Coordinates of C-alpha atoms in Angstrom, one line a residue:
M699 CA -43.1 9.3 -9.2
A700 CA -41.0 11.2 -6.7
R701 CA -43.8 13.5 -5.9
F702 CA -46.3 10.7 -5.4
I703 CA -43.8 9.0 -3.0
V704 CA -43.5 12.3 -1.1
R705 CA -47.2 12.4 -0.7
R706 CA -47.6 9.0 0.3
L707 CA -44.8 9.3 2.9
V708 CA -46.5 12.5 4.3
G709 CA -49.8 10.6 4.5
M710 CA -48.1 7.9 6.3
V711 CA -46.7 10.2 9.0
A712 CA -50.1 11.9 9.2
V713 CA -51.9 8.7 9.8
L714 CA -49.2 7.5 12.3
F715 CA -49.8 10.9 14.2
A716 CA -53.5 10.5 14.2
I717 CA -53.3 6.9 15.5
S718 CA -50.7 8.1 18.3
V719 CA -53.4 10.7 19.5
I720 CA -56.1 8.1 19.5
V721 CA -53.9 5.6 21.4
F722 CA -53.1 8.2 24.0
L723 CA -56.7 9.3 24.5
I724 CA -57.9 5.7 24.7
F725 CA -55.4 4.9 27.4
N726 CA -55.0 8.1 29.2
V727 CA -58.0 10.3 28.9
I728 CA -61.2 8.4 27.9
P729 CA -61.2 5.9 31.1
N730 CA -61.9 9.1 33.3
S731 CA -59.7 7.8 36.0
D732 CA -56.2 8.4 37.3
P733 CA -53.9 7.4 34.4
A734 CA -50.9 7.1 36.7
A735 CA -52.6 4.7 39.0
R736 CA -53.6 2.5 35.7
I737 CA -50.0 2.6 34.4
A738 CA -48.4 1.8 37.7
G739 CA -50.4 -1.5 37.6
K740 CA -52.5 -3.3 40.3
N741 CA -51.9 -2.8 43.9
A742 CA -49.6 0.2 43.2
N743 CA -48.3 1.9 46.4
P744 CA -48.7 5.9 46.6
E745 CA -44.7 6.3 46.1
L746 CA -45.0 4.4 42.7
I747 CA -48.0 6.4 41.5
A748 CA -46.2 9.6 42.2
R749 CA -43.1 8.4 40.3
V750 CA -45.2 7.6 37.3
N751 CA -46.9 11.0 37.5
A752 CA -43.2 12.5 37.5
D753 CA -41.9 10.3 35.0
L754 CA -44.6 10.8 32.4
G755 CA -46.0 14.1 33.2
L756 CA -49.3 13.0 33.9
D757 CA -49.9 16.0 36.1
Q758 CA -49.1 18.5 33.2
P759 CA -51.7 19.6 30.5
L760 CA -52.8 17.1 28.0
P761 CA -50.4 18.3 25.1
V762 CA -47.3 17.9 27.5
Q763 CA -48.6 14.6 28.5
Y764 CA -49.1 13.4 24.9
L765 CA -45.5 14.7 24.0
T766 CA -43.9 13.0 27.0
M767 CA -45.6 9.5 26.2
M768 CA -44.6 9.6 22.6
K769 CA -41.2 10.6 23.6
E770 CA -40.9 7.7 26.0
I771 CA -42.1 5.3 23.4
F772 CA -40.0 6.5 20.6
T773 CA -36.9 7.0 22.3
G774 CA -37.1 3.5 23.9
Q775 CA -37.4 4.8 27.5
L776 CA -41.0 3.5 28.1
T777 CA -40.9 1.1 31.1
S778 CA -43.5 -1.3 32.5
Y779 CA -43.8 -0.3 36.2
A780 CA -45.4 -3.7 36.9
S781 CA -42.6 -5.7 35.6
N782 CA -39.8 -3.0 35.7
R783 CA -38.6 -4.0 32.1
N784 CA -38.1 -1.8 29.2
V785 CA -40.9 -2.1 27.0
V786 CA -39.1 -1.0 23.7
E787 CA -36.4 -3.6 24.4
Q788 CA -39.1 -6.5 25.3
I789 CA -40.5 -5.6 21.8
W790 CA -37.1 -5.7 20.0
E791 CA -36.2 -9.0 21.6
G792 CA -39.6 -10.4 20.4
L793 CA -39.3 -9.2 16.9
P794 CA -37.1 -12.1 15.5
A795 CA -39.8 -14.8 16.5
T796 CA -42.6 -12.8 15.3
F797 CA -41.1 -12.1 11.8
S798 CA -40.0 -15.7 11.6
L799 CA -43.6 -16.9 12.3
C800 CA -45.2 -14.3 9.8
V801 CA -42.8 -14.7 6.9
G802 CA -42.7 -18.6 7.0
A803 CA -46.7 -18.4 7.3
A804 CA -47.0 -16.0 4.4
V805 CA -44.9 -18.1 2.2
I806 CA -47.1 -21.2 2.9
W807 CA -50.3 -19.2 2.4
M808 CA -49.4 -17.5 -0.8
S809 CA -47.9 -20.6 -2.4
L810 CA -50.9 -22.8 -1.4
A811 CA -53.6 -20.2 -2.1
V812 CA -52.1 -19.6 -5.7
L813 CA -52.0 -23.3 -6.4
F814 CA -55.3 -24.0 -5.1
G815 CA -57.0 -20.9 -6.7
Y816 CA -55.4 -21.8 -10.1
L817 CA -56.6 -25.5 -9.9
S818 CA -60.1 -24.4 -8.8
A819 CA -60.4 -21.8 -11.8
V820 CA -59.0 -24.3 -14.5
H821 CA -61.4 -27.0 -13.0
A822 CA -64.3 -24.8 -12.4
G823 CA -67.4 -26.9 -11.6
R824 CA -65.7 -30.2 -11.4
F825 CA -64.8 -32.4 -8.5
A826 CA -61.4 -30.8 -7.8
D827 CA -63.0 -27.4 -7.7
R828 CA -65.8 -28.6 -5.3
A829 CA -63.2 -30.4 -3.0
L830 CA -61.0 -27.4 -3.0
T831 CA -64.1 -25.1 -2.1
V832 CA -64.9 -27.2 0.7
L833 CA -61.4 -27.3 1.9
A834 CA -61.3 -23.5 1.5
L835 CA -64.5 -22.9 3.6
V836 CA -63.3 -25.3 6.3
G837 CA -59.9 -23.4 6.9
I838 CA -61.7 -20.0 6.9
S839 CA -64.1 -21.2 9.5
M840 CA -61.8 -22.7 11.9
P841 CA -60.7 -20.7 14.8
V842 CA -57.0 -20.2 15.2
F843 CA -56.8 -21.3 19.0
W844 CA -58.9 -24.4 18.1
L845 CA -56.8 -25.4 15.3
A846 CA -53.6 -24.8 17.3
A847 CA -54.9 -26.7 20.1
T848 CA -56.1 -29.8 18.0
L849 CA -52.7 -29.8 16.2
L850 CA -50.7 -29.8 19.5
Y851 CA -52.9 -32.6 20.9
F852 CA -52.5 -35.1 17.9
L853 CA -49.1 -34.2 16.6
T854 CA -47.3 -33.3 19.8
F855 CA -48.9 -35.2 22.7
K856 CA -50.3 -38.2 20.7
V857 CA -47.8 -38.8 17.9
Q858 CA -45.1 -36.7 19.4
L859 CA -44.0 -35.6 16.0
F860 CA -43.4 -32.0 16.7
P861 CA -42.1 -30.1 19.8
T862 CA -44.9 -28.5 22.2
G863 CA -43.8 -25.0 21.2
G864 CA -41.0 -22.4 22.0
Y865 CA -38.7 -20.5 19.7
V866 CA -35.3 -21.5 18.5
P867 CA -33.2 -18.4 17.0
L868 CA -32.5 -19.1 13.2
T869 CA -28.9 -18.1 13.9
E870 CA -28.7 -20.8 16.5
D871 CA -30.0 -23.8 14.8
P872 CA -31.7 -23.4 11.3
I873 CA -33.1 -27.0 11.5
E874 CA -34.6 -26.6 15.1
W875 CA -35.8 -23.2 14.1
A876 CA -38.0 -24.5 11.4
Y877 CA -38.9 -27.6 13.2
H878 CA -40.4 -25.7 16.2
L879 CA -42.2 -23.3 13.5
V880 CA -43.8 -25.8 11.2
L881 CA -47.1 -26.1 13.2
P882 CA -47.5 -22.3 14.0
W883 CA -46.9 -21.6 10.3
F884 CA -49.5 -24.0 9.2
T885 CA -51.9 -22.8 11.9
L886 CA -51.5 -18.9 10.9
A887 CA -51.5 -19.9 7.1
V888 CA -54.8 -21.9 7.1
L889 CA -57.2 -19.0 7.3
F890 CA -55.6 -17.0 4.6
V891 CA -55.0 -19.9 2.3
G892 CA -58.7 -20.6 2.0
F893 CA -59.8 -16.9 1.5
Y894 CA -57.0 -16.2 -1.0
S895 CA -57.6 -19.1 -3.0
R896 CA -61.4 -18.1 -3.3
V897 CA -60.5 -14.6 -4.5
L898 CA -57.9 -15.7 -6.9
R899 CA -60.4 -18.4 -8.4
S900 CA -63.1 -15.7 -8.9
N901 CA -60.5 -13.1 -10.5
M902 CA -59.5 -15.8 -12.9
L903 CA -62.8 -16.8 -13.9
D904 CA -63.5 -13.2 -14.7
A905 CA -60.3 -12.6 -16.7
M906 CA -60.9 -15.7 -18.7
N907 CA -63.9 -13.7 -20.5
E908 CA -61.7 -10.6 -21.2
D909 CA -60.8 -9.3 -24.7
Y910 CA -57.1 -9.8 -24.0
V911 CA -57.4 -13.4 -23.3
R912 CA -59.3 -14.0 -26.5
T913 CA -56.6 -11.9 -28.4
A914 CA -53.9 -14.1 -26.9
K915 CA -55.8 -17.2 -27.9
A916 CA -56.3 -15.9 -31.4
K917 CA -52.4 -15.4 -31.6
G918 CA -51.8 -19.1 -31.4
L919 CA -50.8 -19.2 -27.6
S920 CA -51.5 -22.6 -26.0
E921 CA -54.2 -22.7 -23.2
R922 CA -51.7 -23.2 -20.5
Q923 CA -49.6 -20.2 -21.7
V924 CA -52.6 -17.9 -21.7
R925 CA -53.7 -19.1 -18.3
I926 CA -50.4 -18.5 -16.8
R927 CA -49.2 -15.4 -18.6
H928 CA -52.4 -13.5 -18.9
V929 CA -55.2 -14.8 -16.7
L930 CA -53.1 -15.7 -13.7
R931 CA -50.8 -12.8 -13.9
N932 CA -53.6 -10.1 -14.0
S933 CA -55.7 -11.9 -11.4
M934 CA -52.9 -11.7 -8.9
I935 CA -53.0 -7.9 -8.7
P936 CA -55.7 -8.0 -6.1
I937 CA -54.1 -10.8 -4.2
V938 CA -50.9 -8.7 -3.9
T939 CA -52.9 -5.8 -2.5
L940 CA -54.6 -8.3 0.2
F941 CA -51.2 -9.7 0.9
G942 CA -49.6 -6.3 1.7
L943 CA -52.4 -5.3 4.1
D944 CA -52.9 -8.6 5.8
F945 CA -49.2 -9.2 6.1
G946 CA -48.8 -6.0 8.0
M947 CA -51.8 -6.9 10.1
V948 CA -50.3 -10.2 11.0
V949 CA -46.9 -8.6 12.0
G950 CA -48.8 -5.8 13.8
G951 CA -50.6 -8.2 16.2
G952 CA -52.6 -10.7 14.3
A953 CA -50.5 -13.5 15.4
I954 CA -51.1 -12.9 19.0
L955 CA -53.1 -16.1 19.5
T956 CA -50.7 -18.3 17.4
E957 CA -47.9 -17.0 19.6
T958 CA -49.6 -17.6 22.8
V959 CA -50.8 -21.0 22.2
Y960 CA -47.4 -22.2 20.8
N961 CA -45.4 -20.2 23.5
L962 CA -43.3 -18.4 20.8
D963 CA -41.4 -15.6 22.7
G964 CA -42.6 -13.0 20.2
V965 CA -44.2 -9.6 20.2
G966 CA -47.7 -11.2 20.1
L967 CA -47.0 -13.4 23.3
Y968 CA -45.7 -10.2 25.1
A969 CA -48.9 -8.4 24.2
G970 CA -50.9 -11.4 25.4
E971 CA -49.2 -11.3 28.8
A972 CA -49.7 -7.6 29.1
I973 CA -53.2 -7.9 28.5
R974 CA -53.6 -10.6 31.1
S975 CA -52.0 -8.5 33.8
L976 CA -53.5 -5.2 32.6
D977 CA -49.9 -3.8 31.9
L978 CA -50.8 -0.5 30.1
P979 CA -47.2 0.7 28.9
P980 CA -46.6 -2.6 26.8
L981 CA -50.2 -2.4 25.4
M982 CA -49.5 1.2 24.2
A983 CA -46.2 0.6 22.9
V984 CA -47.5 -2.8 21.1
T985 CA -50.4 -0.8 19.7
M986 CA -48.2 1.9 18.1
F987 CA -45.9 -0.9 16.8
G988 CA -48.8 -2.8 15.1
A989 CA -50.2 0.4 13.7
F990 CA -46.7 1.5 12.2
F991 CA -46.5 -1.9 10.4
I992 CA -50.0 -2.0 9.1
V993 CA -49.6 1.9 7.7
L994 CA -46.1 0.8 6.4
F995 CA -47.2 -2.2 4.4
N996 CA -50.2 -0.2 3.3
T997 CA -47.9 2.7 1.9
L998 CA -45.8 0.0 0.1
V999 CA -48.8 -1.4 -1.7
D1000 CA -49.6 2.0 -2.8
L1001 CA -46.0 2.6 -4.1
A1002 CA -46.1 -0.7 -5.8
Y1003 CA -49.3 0.1 -7.7
A1004 CA -48.0 3.4 -8.5
A1005 CA -44.9 1.9 -10.1
L1006 CA -47.2 -0.6 -12.1
D1007 CA -49.6 1.9 -13.1
P1008 CA -49.0 5.6 -13.9
R1009 CA -52.6 6.5 -13.8
I1010 CA -52.4 6.0 -9.9
R1011 CA -49.7 8.7 -9.5
L1012 CA -51.8 11.1 -11.5
G1013 CA -54.8 10.4 -9.4
E1014 CA -56.8 9.0 -12.3
A1015 CA -57.4 5.6 -10.9
A1016 CA -57.1 3.8 -7.5
P1017 CA -56.0 0.2 -6.7
V1018 CA -58.7 -2.4 -6.4

């Protein structure tokens, strides 16, 4: 197991290195224009462009430029020349809001997805299954920005049941923290609830025909015990895989629209503001931030599979 962990960590570092090179090339080399002028921002004067060149070594060979840029990002020294703010500090300040949004939404989508998927599989072909299928398809089809705007209009401006947005730190007031995040949680969770419930339903229906399920029934276990202990438990393995990858994606940037619409002062909102103002240093740092979390959770999923199935550690099988 230790050897497998080392291999995966080395692979994680290699992937992050490759991503950092790609990010550097996309932002600094491929546009085929003066990177200092683009990083300095719109309407930058020659003095500021010269300062950017000196700070980031953009007048040096490409390997030196790459090393300087990565040093600025990973040592927390990268600065937005347009806003004159430290980029890494801004990301750290936005992490609590982003994690609060993502963790709360993840709890909702996993809980509802397991419940709906289980009920759909148990009542396959009946009215409950058809109704949940329609709800799942509606949830999958709704754009995040449309759902967020609709909830804000009816539940905030019309009924005045929830606040218009904003973020209250958990340490400051737990009740207000949750109250301000209810709508964002639901908005972000809807898409995943529909998709995960469909996947779980399909997995459970397939598992019900497996030999180990018939064996469990032959031993005298009740139908409910068989469904929960054997069918549901084994059907959750692909769901755990999807959750690890999707949660990393959401933390790494998948919540940009939700944070923007609800004005949550998180990493996603910061990235959205950088996109609108074409501020390149924040975009580079947020891209690396997102890549880190996606690769991290991908690695954690692999390690969890290796702990559950020794064949994966030996390279005899791969996770589904």
